[in-house]
Coordinates of C-alpha atoms and ligand atoms in Angstrom, one line a residue:
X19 CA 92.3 129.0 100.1
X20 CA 89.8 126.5 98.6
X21 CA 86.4 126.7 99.0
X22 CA 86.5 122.7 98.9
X23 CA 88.7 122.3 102.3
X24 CA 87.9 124.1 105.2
X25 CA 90.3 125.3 107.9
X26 CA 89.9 126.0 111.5
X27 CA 92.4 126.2 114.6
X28 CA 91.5 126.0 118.1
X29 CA 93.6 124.7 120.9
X30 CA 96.8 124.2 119.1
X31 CA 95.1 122.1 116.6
X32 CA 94.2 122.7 113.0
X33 CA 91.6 121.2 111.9
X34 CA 91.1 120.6 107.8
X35 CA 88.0 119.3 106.5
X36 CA 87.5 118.1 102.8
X37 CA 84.2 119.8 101.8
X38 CA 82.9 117.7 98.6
X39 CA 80.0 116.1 100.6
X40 CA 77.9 115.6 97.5
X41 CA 80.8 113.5 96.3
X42 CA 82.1 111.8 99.4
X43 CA 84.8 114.4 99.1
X44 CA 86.3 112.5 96.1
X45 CA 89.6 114.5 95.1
X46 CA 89.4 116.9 92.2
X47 CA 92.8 119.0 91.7
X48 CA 91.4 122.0 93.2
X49 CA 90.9 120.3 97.0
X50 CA 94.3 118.1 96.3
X51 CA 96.5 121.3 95.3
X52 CA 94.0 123.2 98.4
X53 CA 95.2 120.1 101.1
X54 CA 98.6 120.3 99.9
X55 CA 99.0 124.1 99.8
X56 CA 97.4 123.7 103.7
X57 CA 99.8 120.7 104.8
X58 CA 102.7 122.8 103.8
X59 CA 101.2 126.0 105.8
X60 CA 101.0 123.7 108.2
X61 CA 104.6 123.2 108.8
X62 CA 105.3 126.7 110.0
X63 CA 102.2 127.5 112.0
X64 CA 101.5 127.6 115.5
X65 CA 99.3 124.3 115.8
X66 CA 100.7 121.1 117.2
X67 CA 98.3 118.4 116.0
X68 CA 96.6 118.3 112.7
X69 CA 93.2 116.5 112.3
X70 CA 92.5 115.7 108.8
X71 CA 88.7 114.6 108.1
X72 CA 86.1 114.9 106.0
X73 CA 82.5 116.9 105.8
X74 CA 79.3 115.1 105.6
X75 CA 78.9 111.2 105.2
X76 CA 82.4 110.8 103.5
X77 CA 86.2 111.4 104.8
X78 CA 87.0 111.0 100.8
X79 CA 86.3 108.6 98.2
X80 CA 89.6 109.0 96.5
X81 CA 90.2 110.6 93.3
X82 CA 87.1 112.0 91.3
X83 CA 86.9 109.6 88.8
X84 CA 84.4 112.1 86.7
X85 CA 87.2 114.5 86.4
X86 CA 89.5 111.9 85.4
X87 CA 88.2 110.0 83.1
X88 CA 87.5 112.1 80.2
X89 CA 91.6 112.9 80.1
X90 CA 91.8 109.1 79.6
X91 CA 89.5 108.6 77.6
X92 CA 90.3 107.7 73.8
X93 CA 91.3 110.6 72.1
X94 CA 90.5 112.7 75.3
X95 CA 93.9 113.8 76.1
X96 CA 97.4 112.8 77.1
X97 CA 97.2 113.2 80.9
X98 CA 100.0 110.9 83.0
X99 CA 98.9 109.5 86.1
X100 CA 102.2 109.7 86.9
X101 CA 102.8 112.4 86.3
X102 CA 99.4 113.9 88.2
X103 CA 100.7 111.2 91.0
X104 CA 103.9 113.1 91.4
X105 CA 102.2 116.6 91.3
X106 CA 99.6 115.8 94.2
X107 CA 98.8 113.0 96.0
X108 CA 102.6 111.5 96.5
X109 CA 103.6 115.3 97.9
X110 CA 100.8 115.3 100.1
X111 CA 102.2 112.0 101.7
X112 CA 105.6 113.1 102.1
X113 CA 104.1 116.5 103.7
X114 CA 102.8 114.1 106.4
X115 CA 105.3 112.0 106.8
X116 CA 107.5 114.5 107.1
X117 CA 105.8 117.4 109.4
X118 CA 107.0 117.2 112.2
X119 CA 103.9 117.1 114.4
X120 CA 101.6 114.2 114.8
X121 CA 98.7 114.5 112.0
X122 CA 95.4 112.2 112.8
X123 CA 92.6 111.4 110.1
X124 CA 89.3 111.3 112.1
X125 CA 87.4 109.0 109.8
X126 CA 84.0 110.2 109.5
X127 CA 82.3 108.0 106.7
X128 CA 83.5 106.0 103.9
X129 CA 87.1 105.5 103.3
X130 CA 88.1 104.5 99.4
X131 CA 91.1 104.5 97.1
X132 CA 93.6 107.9 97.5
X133 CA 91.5 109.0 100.2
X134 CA 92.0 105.8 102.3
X135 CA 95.9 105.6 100.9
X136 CA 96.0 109.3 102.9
X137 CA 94.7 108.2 106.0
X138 CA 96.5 105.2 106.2
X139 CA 99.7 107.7 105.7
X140 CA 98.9 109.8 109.1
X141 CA 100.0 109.4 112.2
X142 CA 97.2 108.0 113.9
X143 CA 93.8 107.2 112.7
X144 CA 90.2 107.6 114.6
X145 CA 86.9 106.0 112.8
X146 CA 83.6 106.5 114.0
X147 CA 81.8 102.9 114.0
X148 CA 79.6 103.3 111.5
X149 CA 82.8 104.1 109.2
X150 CA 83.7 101.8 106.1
X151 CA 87.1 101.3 104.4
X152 CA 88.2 99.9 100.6
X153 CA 90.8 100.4 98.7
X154 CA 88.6 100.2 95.3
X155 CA 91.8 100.4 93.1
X156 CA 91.4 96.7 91.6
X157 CA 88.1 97.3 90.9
X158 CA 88.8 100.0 88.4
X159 CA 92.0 97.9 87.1
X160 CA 94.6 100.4 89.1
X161 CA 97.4 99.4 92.0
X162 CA 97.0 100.8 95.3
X163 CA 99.0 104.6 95.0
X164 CA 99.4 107.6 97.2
X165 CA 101.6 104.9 99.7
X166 CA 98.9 102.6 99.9
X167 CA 101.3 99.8 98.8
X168 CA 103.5 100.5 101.6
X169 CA 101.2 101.2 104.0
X170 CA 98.3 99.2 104.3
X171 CA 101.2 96.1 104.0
X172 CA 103.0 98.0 107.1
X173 CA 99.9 98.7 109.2
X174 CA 97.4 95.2 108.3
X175 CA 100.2 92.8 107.2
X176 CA 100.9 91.2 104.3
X177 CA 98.6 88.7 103.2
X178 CA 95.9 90.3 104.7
X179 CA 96.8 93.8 102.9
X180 CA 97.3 91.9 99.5
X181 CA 94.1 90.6 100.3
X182 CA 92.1 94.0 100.5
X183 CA 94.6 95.0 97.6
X184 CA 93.5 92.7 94.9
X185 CA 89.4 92.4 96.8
X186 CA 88.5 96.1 97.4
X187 CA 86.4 94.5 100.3
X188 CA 84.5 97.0 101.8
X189 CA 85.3 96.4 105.6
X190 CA 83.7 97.8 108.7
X191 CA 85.6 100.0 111.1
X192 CA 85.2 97.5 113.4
X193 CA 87.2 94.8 111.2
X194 CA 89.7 97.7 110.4
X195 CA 90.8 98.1 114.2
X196 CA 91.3 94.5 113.8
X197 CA 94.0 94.2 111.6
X198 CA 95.3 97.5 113.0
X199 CA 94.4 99.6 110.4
X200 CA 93.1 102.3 112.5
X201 CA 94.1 103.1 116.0
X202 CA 90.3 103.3 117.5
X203 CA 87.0 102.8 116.7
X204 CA 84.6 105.7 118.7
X205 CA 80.5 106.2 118.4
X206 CA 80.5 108.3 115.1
X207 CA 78.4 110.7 117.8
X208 CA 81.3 111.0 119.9
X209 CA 83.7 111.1 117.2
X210 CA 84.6 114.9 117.1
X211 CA 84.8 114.6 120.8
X212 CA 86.9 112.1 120.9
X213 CA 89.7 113.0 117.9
X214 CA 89.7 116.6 120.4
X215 CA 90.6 114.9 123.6
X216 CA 93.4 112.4 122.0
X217 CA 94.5 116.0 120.1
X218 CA 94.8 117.8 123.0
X219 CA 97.3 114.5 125.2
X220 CA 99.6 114.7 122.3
X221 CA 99.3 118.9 122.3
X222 CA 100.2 118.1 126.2
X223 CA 103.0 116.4 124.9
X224 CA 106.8 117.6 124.9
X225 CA 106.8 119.0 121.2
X226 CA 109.8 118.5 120.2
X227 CA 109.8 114.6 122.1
X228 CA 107.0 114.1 119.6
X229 CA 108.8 115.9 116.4
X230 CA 111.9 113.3 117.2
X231 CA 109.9 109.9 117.6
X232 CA 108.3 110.9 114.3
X233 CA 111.1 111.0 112.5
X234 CA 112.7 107.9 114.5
X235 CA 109.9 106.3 113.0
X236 CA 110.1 107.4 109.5
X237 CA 114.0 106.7 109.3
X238 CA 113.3 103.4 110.9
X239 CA 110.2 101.9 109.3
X240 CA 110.0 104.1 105.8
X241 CA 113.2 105.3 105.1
X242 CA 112.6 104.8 101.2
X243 CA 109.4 106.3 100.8
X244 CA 110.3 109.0 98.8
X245 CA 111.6 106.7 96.1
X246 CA 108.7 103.8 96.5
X247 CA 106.4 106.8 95.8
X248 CA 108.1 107.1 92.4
X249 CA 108.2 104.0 91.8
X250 CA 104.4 103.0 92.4
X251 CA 104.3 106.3 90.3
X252 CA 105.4 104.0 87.8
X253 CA 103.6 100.9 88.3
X254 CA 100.0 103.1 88.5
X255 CA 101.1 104.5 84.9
X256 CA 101.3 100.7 83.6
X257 CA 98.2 100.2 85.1
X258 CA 96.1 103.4 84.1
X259 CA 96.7 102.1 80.2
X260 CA 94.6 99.0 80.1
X261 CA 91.3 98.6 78.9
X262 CA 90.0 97.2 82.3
X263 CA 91.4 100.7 83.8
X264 CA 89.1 102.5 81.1
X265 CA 86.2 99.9 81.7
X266 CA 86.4 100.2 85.5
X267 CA 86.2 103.7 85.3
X268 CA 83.3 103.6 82.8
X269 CA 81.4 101.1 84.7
X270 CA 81.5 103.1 87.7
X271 CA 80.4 106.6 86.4
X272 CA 77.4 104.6 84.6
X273 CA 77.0 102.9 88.2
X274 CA 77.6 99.4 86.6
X275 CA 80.0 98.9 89.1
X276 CA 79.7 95.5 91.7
Ligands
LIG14 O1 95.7 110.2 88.3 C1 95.7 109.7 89.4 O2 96.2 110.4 90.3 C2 95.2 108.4 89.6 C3 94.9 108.2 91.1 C4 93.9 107.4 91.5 C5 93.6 107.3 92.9 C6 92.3 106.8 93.3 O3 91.7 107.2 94.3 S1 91.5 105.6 92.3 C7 90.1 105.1 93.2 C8 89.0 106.1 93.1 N1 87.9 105.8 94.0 C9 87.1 104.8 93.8 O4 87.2 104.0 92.9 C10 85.9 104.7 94.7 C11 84.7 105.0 93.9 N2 83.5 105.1 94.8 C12 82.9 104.0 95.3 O5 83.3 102.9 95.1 C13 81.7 104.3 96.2 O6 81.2 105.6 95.9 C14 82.0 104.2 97.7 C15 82.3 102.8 98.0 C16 83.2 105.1 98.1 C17 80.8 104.7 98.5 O7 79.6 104.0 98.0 P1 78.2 104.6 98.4 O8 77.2 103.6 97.8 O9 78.1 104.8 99.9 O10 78.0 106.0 97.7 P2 77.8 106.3 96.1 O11 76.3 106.4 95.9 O12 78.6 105.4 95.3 O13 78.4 107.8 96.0 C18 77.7 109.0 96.4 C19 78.0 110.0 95.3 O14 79.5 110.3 95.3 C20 77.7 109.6 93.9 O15 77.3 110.7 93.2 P3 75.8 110.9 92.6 O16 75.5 109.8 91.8 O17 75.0 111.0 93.9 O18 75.9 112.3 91.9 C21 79.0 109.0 93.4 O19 79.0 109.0 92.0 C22 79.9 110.0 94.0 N3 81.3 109.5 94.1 C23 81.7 108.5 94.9 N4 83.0 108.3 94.7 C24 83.4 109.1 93.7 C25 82.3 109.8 93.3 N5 82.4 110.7 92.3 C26 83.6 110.8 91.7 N6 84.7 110.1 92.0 C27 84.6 109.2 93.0 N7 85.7 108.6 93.4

């Protein structure tokens, strides 16, 4: 248990809430190894439904880029991305994918690199209107990871993914819904409302109905992902060694960024 997600469970739903406000709950490894260690409790418990989302104005600004960038800094370590790919976020996407209960990110705030690729990974995704969505990888010379170069492609197209790909456009929840990229857009007033009412159809549901059309799904539509995973693994390593990656990063921490 991390002090950094918080856990609740009412109603045959569990409820787990990054709590990094301050930060826009940007990942550090204690809340990535804290959601994974959760998602995997997960698989055994009671609930039905599990709502991802975050505390404060953020559901996650990806990973902390404060924590990472020393490690890739000159002389500041040897630290793979792969390698911290394959440890974290990639096993906390194949935890949702493959629980076999629907899981929902209720997107409170702003949405941006592993924290959007996560949320695009659920089932079903709820953003209050005042919500905002980017991938932010380009801008800090990385490719989209944590499945966000399957997803986003799956869920807004191709062209139109590529485009927020190689952009980092920061887009409205409004615009999101409109390329499909979330499933509804709700009053960020009525958003825990509303995430609890479409939790509590699908805990109405036949369980084991649901359980099966996920995994039709999966097998249909991502039957690969465990490899693609890897293999943007790989692609994210290339990336992580250029200078742009090290001047993105920089640039951001000394809020240079555009
Ligand atoms: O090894 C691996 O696994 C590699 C994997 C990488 C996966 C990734 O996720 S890479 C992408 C990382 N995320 C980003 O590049 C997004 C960075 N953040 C932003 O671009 C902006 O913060 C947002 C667009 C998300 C929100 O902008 P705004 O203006 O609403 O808020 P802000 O003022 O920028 O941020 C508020 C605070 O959160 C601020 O802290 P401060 O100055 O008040 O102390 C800011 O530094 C902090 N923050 C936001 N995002 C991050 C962060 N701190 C660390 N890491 C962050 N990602």
């Amino acid at each position: 248990m991390s002090d950094l997600l918080n856990q609740t469970e009412s109603g045959g739903v569990m409820r787990l809430a990054f709590d990094r406000p301050e930060k826009l709950n940007a990942f550090n490894d204690e809340m990535t190894q804290a959601l994974l260690a959760a998602l995997e409790a997960a698989a055994t418990s009671q609930a039905r439904v599990i709502v991802l989302t975050g505390n404060g104005r953020g559901f996650s600004a990806g990973q902390d880029l404060a924590e990472f960038a020393p490690a890739r800094a000159p002389g500041g370590g040897t630290r793979s991305v792969a390698a911290h790919l394959r440890a974290g976020y990639n096993r906390i996407v194949l935890r949702i994918r493959e629980l076999d209960r629907p899981v929902i990110a209720q997107m409170n705030g702003v949405a941006a690199g592993v924290g959007l690729a996560l949320a695009l990974a659920c089932d079903f995704r709820i953003a209050a209107d005042d919500a905002t969505l980017t991938l932010g990888f380009s801008k800090i010379g990385l490719i989209p990871d944590g499945g966000a170069s399957l997803f986003l492609p799956l869920l807004a197209g191709f062209g139109r993914g590529l485009e927020l790909a190689m952009t980092s456009e920061r887009i409205s929840a409004a615009e999101a819904y409109r390329l499909g990229l979330v499933n509804r857009v709700v009053a960020a007033a009525d958003l825990g409302r509303e995430t609890d009412a479409f939790a509590a159809r699908l805990v109405a549901m036949p369980r084991s109905a649901l359980a099966l059309t996920k995994r039709a799904f999966n097998a249909a539509i991502v039957p690969q992902l465990a490899a693609w995973l890897d293999a943007e693994a790989d692609l994210q390593e290339l990336a992580s060694h250029s200078e742009e990656h090290r001047d993105g990063v920089r640039a951001f921490l000394e809020k240079r960024a555009g």
